[in-house]
Tab-separated table of C-alpha atoms and ligand atoms in Angstrom:
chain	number	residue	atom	x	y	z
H	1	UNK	CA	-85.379	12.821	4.701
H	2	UNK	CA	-86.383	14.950	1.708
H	3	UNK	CA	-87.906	12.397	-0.618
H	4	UNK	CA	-87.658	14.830	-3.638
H	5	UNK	CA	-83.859	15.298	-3.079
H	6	UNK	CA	-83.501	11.486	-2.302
H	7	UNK	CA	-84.740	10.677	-5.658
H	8	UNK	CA	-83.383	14.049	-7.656
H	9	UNK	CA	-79.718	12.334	-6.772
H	10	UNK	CA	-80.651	8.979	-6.762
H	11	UNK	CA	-81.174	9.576	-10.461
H	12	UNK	CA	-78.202	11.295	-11.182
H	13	UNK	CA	-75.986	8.866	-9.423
H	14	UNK	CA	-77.671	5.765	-11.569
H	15	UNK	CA	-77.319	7.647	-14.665
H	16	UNK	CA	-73.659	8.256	-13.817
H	17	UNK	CA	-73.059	4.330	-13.048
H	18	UNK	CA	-74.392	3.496	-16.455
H	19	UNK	CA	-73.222	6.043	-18.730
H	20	UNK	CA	-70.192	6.839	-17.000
H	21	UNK	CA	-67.701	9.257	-18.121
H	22	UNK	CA	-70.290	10.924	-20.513
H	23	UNK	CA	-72.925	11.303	-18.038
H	24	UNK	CA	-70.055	12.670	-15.674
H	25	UNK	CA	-69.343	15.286	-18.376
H	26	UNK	CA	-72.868	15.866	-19.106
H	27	UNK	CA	-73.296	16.938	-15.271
H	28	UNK	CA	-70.194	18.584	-15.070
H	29	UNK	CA	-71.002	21.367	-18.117
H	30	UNK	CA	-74.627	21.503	-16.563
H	31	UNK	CA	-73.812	22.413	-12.666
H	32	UNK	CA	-70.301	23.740	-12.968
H	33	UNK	CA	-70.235	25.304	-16.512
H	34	UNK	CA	-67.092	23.065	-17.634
H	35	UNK	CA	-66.438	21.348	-20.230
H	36	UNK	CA	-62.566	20.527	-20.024
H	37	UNK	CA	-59.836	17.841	-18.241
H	38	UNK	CA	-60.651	17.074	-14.804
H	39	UNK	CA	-57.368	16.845	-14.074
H	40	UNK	CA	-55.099	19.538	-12.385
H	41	UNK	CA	-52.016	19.845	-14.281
H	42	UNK	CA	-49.001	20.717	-13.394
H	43	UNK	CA	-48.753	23.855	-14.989
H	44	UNK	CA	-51.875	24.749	-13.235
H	45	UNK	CA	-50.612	23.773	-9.844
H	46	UNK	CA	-47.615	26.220	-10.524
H	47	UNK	CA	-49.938	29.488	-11.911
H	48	UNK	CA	-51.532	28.461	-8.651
H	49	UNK	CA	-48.877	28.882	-6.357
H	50	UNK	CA	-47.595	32.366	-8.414
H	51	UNK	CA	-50.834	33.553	-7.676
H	52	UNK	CA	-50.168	33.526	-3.813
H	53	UNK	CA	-48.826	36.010	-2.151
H	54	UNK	CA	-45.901	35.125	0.143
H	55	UNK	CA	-47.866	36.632	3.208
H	56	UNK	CA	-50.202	34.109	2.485
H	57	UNK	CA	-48.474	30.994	2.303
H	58	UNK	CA	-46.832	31.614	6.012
H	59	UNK	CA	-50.303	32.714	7.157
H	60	UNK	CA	-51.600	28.842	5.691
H	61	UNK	CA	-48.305	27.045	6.546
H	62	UNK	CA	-48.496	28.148	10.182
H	63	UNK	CA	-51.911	27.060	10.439
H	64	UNK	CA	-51.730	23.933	9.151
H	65	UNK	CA	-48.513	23.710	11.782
H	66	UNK	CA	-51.812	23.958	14.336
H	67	UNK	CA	-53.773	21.504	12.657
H	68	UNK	CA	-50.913	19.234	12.578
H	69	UNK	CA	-50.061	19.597	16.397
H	70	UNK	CA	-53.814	19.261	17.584
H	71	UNK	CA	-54.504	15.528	15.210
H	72	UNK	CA	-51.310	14.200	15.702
H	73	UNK	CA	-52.316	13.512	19.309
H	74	UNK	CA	-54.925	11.403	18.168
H	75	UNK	CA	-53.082	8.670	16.406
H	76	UNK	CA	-54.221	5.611	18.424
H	77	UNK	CA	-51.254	2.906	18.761
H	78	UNK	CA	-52.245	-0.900	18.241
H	79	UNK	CA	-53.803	-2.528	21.630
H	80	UNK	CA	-52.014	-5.774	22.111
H	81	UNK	CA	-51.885	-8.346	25.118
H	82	UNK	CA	-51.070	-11.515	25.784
H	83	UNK	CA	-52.864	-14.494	28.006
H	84	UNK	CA	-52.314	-17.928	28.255
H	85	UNK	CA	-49.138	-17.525	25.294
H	86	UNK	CA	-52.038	-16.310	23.474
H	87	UNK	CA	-51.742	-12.664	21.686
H	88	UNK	CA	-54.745	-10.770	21.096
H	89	UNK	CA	-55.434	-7.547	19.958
H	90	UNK	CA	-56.446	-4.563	17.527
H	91	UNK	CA	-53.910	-3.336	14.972
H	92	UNK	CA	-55.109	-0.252	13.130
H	93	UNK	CA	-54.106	0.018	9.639
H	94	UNK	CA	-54.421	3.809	6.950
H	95	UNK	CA	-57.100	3.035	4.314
H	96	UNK	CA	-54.958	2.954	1.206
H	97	UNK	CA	-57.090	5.463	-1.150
H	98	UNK	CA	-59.716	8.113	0.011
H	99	UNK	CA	-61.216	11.072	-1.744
H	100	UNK	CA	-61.797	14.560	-0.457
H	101	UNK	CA	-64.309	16.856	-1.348
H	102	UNK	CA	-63.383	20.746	-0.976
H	103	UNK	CA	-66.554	22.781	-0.995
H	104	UNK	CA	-66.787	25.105	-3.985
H	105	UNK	CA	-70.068	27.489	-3.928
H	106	UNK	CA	-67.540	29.618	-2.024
H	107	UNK	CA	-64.436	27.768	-2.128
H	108	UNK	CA	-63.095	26.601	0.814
H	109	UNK	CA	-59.214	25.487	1.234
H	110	UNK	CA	-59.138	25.499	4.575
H	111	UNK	CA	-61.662	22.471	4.820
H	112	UNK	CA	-58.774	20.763	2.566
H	113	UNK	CA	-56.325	21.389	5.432
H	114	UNK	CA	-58.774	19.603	8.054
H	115	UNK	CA	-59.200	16.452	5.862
H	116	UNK	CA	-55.859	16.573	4.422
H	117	UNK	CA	-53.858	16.890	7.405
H	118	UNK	CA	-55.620	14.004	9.523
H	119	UNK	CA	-55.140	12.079	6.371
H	120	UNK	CA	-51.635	12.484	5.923
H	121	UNK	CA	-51.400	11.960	10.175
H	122	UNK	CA	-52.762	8.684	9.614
H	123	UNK	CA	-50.294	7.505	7.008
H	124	UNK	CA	-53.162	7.212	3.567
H	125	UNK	CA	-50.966	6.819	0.361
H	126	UNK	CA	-53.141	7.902	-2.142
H	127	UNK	CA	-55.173	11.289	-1.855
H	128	UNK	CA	-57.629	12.146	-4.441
H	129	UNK	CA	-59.101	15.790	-4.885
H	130	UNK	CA	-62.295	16.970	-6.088
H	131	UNK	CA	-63.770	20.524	-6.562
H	132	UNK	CA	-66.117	22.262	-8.278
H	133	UNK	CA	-64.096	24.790	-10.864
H	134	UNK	CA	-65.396	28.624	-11.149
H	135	UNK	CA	-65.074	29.536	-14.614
H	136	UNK	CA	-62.859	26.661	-15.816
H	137	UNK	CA	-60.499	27.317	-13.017
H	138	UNK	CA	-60.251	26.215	-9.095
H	139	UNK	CA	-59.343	28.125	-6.180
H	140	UNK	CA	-55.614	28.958	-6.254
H	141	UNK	CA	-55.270	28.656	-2.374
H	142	UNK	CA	-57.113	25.279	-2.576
H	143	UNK	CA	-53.883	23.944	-5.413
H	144	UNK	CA	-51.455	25.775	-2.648
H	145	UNK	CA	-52.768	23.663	0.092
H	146	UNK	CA	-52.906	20.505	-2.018
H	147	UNK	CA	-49.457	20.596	-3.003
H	148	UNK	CA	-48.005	21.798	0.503
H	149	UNK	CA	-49.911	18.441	1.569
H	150	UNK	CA	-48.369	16.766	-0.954
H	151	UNK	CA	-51.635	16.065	-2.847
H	152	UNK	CA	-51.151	15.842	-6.187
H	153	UNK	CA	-54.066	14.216	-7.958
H	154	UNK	CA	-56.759	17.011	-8.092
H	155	UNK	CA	-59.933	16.824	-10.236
H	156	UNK	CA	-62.282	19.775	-10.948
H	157	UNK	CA	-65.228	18.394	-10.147
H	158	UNK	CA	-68.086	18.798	-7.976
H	159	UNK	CA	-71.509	18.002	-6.951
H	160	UNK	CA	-73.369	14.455	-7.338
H	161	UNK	CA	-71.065	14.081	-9.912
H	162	UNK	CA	-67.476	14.227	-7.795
H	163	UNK	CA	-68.973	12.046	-5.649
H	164	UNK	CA	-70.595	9.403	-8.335
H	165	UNK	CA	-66.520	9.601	-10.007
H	166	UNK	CA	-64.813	8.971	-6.711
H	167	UNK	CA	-67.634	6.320	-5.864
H	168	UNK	CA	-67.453	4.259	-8.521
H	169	UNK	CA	-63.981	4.893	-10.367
H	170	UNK	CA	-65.006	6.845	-13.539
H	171	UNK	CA	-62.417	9.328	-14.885
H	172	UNK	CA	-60.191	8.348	-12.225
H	173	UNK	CA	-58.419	5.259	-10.240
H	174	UNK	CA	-61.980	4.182	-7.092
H	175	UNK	CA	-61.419	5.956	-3.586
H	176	UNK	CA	-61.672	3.602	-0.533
H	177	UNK	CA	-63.693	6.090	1.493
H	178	UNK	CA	-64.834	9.494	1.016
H	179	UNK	CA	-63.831	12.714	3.297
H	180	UNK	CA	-65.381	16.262	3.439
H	181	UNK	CA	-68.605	18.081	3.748
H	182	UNK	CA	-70.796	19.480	1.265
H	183	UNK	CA	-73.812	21.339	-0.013
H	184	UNK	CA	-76.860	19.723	0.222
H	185	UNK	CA	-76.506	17.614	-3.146
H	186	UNK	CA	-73.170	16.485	-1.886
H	187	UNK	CA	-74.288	15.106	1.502
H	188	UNK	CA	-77.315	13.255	-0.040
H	189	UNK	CA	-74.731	11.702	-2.657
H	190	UNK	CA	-72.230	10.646	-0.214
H	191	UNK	CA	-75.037	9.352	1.647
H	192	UNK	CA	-76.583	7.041	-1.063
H	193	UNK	CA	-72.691	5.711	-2.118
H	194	UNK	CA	-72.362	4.483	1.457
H	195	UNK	CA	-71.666	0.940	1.199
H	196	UNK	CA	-69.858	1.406	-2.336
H	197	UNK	CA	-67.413	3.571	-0.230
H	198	UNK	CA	-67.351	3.961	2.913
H	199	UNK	CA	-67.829	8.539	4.127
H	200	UNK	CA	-66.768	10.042	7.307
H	201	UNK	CA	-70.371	11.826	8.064
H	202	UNK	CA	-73.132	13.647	7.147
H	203	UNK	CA	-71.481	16.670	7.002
H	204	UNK	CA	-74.149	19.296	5.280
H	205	UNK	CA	-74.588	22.701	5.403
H	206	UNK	CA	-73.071	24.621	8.888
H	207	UNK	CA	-75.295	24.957	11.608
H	208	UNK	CA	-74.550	26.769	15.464
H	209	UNK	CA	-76.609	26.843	18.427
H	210	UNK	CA	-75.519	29.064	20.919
H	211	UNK	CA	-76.735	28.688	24.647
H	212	UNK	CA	-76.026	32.037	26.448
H	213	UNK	CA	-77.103	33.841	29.450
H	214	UNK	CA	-76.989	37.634	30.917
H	215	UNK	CA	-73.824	37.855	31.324
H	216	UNK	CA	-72.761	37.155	27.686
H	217	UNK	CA	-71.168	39.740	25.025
H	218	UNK	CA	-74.975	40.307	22.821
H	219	UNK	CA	-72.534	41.325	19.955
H	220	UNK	CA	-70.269	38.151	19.830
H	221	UNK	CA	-73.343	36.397	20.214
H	222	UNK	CA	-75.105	37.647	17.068
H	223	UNK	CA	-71.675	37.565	15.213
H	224	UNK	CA	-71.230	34.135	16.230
H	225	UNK	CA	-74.769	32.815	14.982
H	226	UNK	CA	-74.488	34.757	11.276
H	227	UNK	CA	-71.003	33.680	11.337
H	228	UNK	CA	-72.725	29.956	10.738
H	229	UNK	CA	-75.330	31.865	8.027
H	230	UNK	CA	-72.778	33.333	5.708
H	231	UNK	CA	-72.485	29.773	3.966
H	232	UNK	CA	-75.311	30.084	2.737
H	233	UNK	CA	-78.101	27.847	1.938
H	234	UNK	CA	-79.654	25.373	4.205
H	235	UNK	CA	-77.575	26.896	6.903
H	236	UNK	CA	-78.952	27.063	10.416
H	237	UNK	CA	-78.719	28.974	13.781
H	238	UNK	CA	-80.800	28.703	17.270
H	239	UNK	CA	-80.070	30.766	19.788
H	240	UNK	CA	-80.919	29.003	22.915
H	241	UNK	CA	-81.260	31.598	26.148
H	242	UNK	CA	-82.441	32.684	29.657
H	243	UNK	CA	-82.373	36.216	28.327
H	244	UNK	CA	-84.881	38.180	27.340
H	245	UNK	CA	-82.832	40.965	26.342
H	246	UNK	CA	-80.399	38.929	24.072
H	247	UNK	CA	-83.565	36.972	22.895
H	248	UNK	CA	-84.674	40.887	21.410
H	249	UNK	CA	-81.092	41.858	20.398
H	250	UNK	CA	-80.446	38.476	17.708
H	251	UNK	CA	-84.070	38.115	16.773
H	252	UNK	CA	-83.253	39.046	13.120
H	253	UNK	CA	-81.592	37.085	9.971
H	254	UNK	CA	-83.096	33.754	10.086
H	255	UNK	CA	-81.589	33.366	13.568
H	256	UNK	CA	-84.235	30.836	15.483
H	257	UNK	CA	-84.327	32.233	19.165
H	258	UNK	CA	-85.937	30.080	22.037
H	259	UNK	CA	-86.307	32.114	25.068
H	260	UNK	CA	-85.747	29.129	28.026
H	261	UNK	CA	-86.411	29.096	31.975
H	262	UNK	CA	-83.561	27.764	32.912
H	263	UNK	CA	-79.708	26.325	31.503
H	264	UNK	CA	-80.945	23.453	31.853
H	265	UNK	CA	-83.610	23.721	29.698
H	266	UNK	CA	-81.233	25.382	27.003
H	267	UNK	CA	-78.887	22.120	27.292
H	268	UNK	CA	-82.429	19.881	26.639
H	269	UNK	CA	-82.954	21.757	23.735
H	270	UNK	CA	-79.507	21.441	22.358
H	271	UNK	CA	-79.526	17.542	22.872
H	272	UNK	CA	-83.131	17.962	20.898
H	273	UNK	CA	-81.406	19.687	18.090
H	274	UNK	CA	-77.997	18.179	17.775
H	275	UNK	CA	-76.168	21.099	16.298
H	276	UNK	CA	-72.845	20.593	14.690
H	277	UNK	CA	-71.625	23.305	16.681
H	278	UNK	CA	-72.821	24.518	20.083
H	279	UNK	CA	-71.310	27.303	21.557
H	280	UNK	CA	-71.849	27.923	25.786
H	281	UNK	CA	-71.136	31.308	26.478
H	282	UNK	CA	-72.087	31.435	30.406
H	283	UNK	CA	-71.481	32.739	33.751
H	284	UNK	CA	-70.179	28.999	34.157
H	285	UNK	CA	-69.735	27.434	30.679
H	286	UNK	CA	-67.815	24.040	32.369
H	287	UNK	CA	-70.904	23.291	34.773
H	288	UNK	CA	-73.090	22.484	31.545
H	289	UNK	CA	-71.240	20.188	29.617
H	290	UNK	CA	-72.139	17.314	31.442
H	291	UNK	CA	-75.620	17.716	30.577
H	292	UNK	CA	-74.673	17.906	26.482
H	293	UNK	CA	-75.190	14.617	24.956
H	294	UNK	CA	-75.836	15.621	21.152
H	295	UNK	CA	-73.341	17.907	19.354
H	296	UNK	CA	-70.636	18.173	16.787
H	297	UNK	CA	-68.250	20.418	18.993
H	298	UNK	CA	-69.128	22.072	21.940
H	299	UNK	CA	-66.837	25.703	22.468
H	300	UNK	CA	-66.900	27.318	25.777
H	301	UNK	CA	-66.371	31.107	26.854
H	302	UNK	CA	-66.646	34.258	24.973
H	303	UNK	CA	-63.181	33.435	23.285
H	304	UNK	CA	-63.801	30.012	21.352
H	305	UNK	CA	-66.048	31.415	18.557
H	306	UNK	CA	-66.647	28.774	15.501
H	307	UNK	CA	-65.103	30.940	13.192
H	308	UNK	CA	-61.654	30.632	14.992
H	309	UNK	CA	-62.335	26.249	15.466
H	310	UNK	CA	-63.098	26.737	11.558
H	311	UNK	CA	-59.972	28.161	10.789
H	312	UNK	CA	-57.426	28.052	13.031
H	313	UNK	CA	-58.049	26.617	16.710
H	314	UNK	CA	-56.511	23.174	15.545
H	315	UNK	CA	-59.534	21.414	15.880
H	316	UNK	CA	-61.208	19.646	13.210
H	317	UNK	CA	-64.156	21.826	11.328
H	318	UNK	CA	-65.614	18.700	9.453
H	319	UNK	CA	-68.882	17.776	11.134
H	320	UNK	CA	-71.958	16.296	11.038
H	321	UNK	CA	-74.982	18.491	11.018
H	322	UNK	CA	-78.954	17.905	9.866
H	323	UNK	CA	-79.113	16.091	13.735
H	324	UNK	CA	-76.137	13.398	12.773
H	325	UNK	CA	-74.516	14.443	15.860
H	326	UNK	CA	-76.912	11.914	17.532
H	327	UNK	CA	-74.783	9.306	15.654
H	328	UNK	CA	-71.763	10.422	15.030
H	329	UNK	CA	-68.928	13.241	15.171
H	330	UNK	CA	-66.000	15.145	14.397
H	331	UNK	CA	-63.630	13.938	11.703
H	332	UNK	CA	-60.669	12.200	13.012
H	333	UNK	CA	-57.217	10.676	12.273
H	334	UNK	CA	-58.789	7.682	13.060
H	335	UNK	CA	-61.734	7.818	10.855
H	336	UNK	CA	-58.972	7.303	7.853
H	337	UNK	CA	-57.953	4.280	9.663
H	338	UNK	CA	-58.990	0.508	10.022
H	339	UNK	CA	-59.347	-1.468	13.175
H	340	UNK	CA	-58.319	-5.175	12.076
H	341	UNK	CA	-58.802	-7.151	14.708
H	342	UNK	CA	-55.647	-9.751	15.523
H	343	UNK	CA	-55.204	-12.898	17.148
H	344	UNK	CA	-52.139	-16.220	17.392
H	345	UNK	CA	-53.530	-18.850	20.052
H	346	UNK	CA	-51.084	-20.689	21.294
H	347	UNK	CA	-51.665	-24.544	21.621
H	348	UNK	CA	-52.190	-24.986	25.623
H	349	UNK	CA	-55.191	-22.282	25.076
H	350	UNK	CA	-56.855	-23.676	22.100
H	351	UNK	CA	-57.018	-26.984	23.367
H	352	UNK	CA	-58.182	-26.595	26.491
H	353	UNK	CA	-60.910	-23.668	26.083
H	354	UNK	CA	-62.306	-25.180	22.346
H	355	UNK	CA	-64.773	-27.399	23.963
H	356	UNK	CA	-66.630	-24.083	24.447
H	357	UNK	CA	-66.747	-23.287	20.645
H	358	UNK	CA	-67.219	-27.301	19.950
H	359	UNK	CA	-70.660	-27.133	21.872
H	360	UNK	CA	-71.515	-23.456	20.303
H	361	UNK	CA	-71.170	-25.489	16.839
H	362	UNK	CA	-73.519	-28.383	17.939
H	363	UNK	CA	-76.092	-25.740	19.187
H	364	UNK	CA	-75.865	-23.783	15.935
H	365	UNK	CA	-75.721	-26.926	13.648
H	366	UNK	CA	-72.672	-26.150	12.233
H	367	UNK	CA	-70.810	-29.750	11.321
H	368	UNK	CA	-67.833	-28.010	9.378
H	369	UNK	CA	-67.797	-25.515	12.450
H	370	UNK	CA	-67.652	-27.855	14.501
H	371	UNK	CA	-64.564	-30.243	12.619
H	372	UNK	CA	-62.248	-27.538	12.144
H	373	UNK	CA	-61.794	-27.042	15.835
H	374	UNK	CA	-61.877	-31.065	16.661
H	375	UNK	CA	-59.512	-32.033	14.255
H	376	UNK	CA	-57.068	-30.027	15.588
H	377	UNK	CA	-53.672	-32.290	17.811
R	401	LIG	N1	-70.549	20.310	8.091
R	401	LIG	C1	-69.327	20.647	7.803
R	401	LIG	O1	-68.363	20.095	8.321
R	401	LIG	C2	-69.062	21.727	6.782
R	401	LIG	C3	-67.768	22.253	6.613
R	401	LIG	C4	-67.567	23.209	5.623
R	401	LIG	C5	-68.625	23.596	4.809
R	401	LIG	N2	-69.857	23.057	5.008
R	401	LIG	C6	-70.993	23.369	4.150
R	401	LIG	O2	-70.655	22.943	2.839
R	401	LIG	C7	-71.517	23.590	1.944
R	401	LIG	C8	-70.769	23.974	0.696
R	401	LIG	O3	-71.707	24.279	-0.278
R	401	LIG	P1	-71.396	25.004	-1.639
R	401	LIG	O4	-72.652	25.074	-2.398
R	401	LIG	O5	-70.647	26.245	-1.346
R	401	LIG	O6	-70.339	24.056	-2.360
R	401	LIG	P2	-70.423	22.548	-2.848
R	401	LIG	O7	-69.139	22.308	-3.532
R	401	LIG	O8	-70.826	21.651	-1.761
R	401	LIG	O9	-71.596	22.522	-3.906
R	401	LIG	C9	-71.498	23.153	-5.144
R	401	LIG	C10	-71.829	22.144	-6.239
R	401	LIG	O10	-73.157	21.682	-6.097
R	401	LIG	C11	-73.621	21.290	-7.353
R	401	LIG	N3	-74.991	21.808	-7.553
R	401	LIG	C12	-75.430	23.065	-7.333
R	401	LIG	N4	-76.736	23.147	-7.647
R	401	LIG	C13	-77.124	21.934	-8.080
R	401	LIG	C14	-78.353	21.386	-8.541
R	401	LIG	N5	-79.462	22.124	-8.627
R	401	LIG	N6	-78.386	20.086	-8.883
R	401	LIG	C15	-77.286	19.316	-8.802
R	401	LIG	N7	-76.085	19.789	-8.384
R	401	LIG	C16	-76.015	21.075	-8.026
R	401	LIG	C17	-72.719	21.858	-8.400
R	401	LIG	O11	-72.008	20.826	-9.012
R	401	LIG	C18	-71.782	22.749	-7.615
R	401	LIG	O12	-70.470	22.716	-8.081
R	401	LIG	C19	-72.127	24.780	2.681
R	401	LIG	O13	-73.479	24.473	2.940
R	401	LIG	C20	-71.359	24.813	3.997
R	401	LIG	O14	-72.143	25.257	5.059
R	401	LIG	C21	-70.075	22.137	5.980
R	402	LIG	N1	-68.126	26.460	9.476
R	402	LIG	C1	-67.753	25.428	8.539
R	402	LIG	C2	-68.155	24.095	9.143
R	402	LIG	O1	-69.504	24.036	9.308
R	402	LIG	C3	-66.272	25.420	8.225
R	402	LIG	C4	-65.747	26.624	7.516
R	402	LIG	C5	-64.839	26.680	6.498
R	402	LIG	N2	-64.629	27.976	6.232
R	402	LIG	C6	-65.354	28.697	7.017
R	402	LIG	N3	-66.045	27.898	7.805
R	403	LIG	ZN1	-67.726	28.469	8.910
């Protein structure tokens, strides 16, 4: 952890909590230049959507189509059974009201079509927006895909300071949980709110680590890794190898290049580094996924590059990165749900299994414990 940046937005996220709006203001005019409503109106929304051209809006509607098809399949249905007249289960419920953050340093709608769609999958009621505005104004495509969603409460706002307002509920209604990755700033801010909120991951600046042998395309391989690079700062890319050619050929940009004796020892160094996305582009891509523990995504084959998983593959491009993939991974439908857990004993059960909880009681010294099963008839 970066004790300089720990602190830098520790500071900023007290000084939001106490001064609230004004300090939100204050931040907003300093990072982002503005000095206006947060809120998108709905004349703005509708400039928006003049801007677009109508190839456009197919090209976005179609892919969110994809999006749709790929998270839909991972809506979990509640586990219920029943022993002994007794019904037991998980029931998973939406979380009512989550914020997304849309990258803005080079805005990104299509990351609000991989949080908004699981969102809407999962059934959350109340979507809030924030992004950073560019000279007073955001993205148009970003409103487009908003209100295709049917997102309608979008705040121009970025930084520590979107997350400080969603966080703790100044210029707007509290979020539940907060979605989306995020610059550096961002992904230190989410992490400090966790507990006020809950957030879906660590999800900082893009990373790729590419394992790749002889036989693989040294041109898609270099594309792939600055693919990762083009976002800018704080991103990362290692290309992992048993070739010493290749090793020459991407040697250049920032790309980190570890020359290995075997796959093997390219899939040890991957689990080391825990990229958010490793790519496998083999003789025999399968054969090594067994031996990946840590990673965002793993994409096989010369035809899976990250660029086509960011945009349009259908799966999810949220992901953890900065070695959170030893922890956690890719945004899901059901990170925007709850797991309640759910339970009606029936009598027969109760009364003849609660002499186990009785003595648990007596061992823990818990009297009132202890009653509340006894007393039952
Ligand atoms: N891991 C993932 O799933 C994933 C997905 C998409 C994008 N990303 C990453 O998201 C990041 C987006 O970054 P970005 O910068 O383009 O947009 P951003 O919206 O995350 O950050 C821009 C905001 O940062 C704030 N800021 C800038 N400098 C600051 C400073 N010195 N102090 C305080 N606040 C400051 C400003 O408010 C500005 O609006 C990129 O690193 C990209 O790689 C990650
Ligand atoms: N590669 C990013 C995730 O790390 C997602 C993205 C959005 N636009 C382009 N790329
Ligand atoms: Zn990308």
């Amino acid at each position: 952890m970066n004790l300089e940046l720990e602190s830098y937005v520790a500071q900023i996220l007290k000084d939001i909590r106490e001064r609230g709006i004004e300090a939100v203001k204050e931040y907003s005019r300093k990072f982002d230049g503005y000095d206006g409503e947060f809120l998108v109106s709905e004349k703005e929304f509708e400039e928006a959507e003049r801007q677009i051209p109508e190839k456009d809006k197919e090209i976005i509607k179609r892919t969110i189509e994809r999006i749709r098809f790929y998270h839909e399949k991972q809506l979990e249905s509640d586990k219920l059974y029943i022993k002994n007249a007794s019904l037991y289960g998980i029931i998973y419920k939406p979380i009512r009201r989550i914020g997304i953050y849309v990258p803005g340093g080079k805005p990104l709608p299509s990351t609000l079509i991989m949080a908004g769609v699981p969102a809407k999958v999962a059934g959350v009621k109340e979507i809030a927006v924030t992004t950073p505005p560019k000279n007073g104004k955001i993205n148009p495509y970003i409103l487009y895909v908003a209100k295709l969603l049917g997102i309608e409460e979008v705040y121009k706002l970025g930084g520590i300071q979107a997350i400080g307002a969603m966080a703790y509920g100044i210029g707007m209604k509290k979020v539940d949980k907060i979605f989306g990755p995020g610059n550096r700033f961002v992904n230190e801010a989410k992490r400090q709110v966790f507990g006020v909120v809950g957030i879906d991951s660590l999800a900082g600046p893009s990373e790729i680590a590419v394992i790749a042998d002889e036989t693989a395309n040294k041109e898609y391989v270099l594309y792939d890794l600055l693919s990762q690079l083009e976002h800018g700062k704080g991103s990362k890319a290692w290309l992992l190898t048993t070739s010493k050619e290749l090793a020459e050929y991407c040697r250049k940009n920032g790309i980190e290049v570890v020359v290995c004796e075997s796959l093997e020892e390219c899939a040890e160094k991957a689990n080391e580094i825990a990229p958010e996305h490793l790519e496998i582009i083999t003789k025999e891509p399968l054969k090594l996924v067994d031996l990946i523990e840590n990673a965002g995504a793993i994409y096989l084959g010369e035809y899976t590059p990250v660029p086509a998983a960011d945009y349009f593959l259908g799966v999810n491009h949220v992901l953890p990165t900065g070695g959170a993939a030893k922890f956690s991974g890719v945004l899901t439908v059901m990170d925007f749900m709850k797991r309640i857990s759910l339970a009606y004993v029936s009598r027969e059960e109760f009364l003849s299994e609660r002499y186990l909880g009785i003595r648990l009681a007596e061992i823990e010294g818990m009297e009132m414990h202890r009653k509340s099963m006894e007393v039952r008839r």
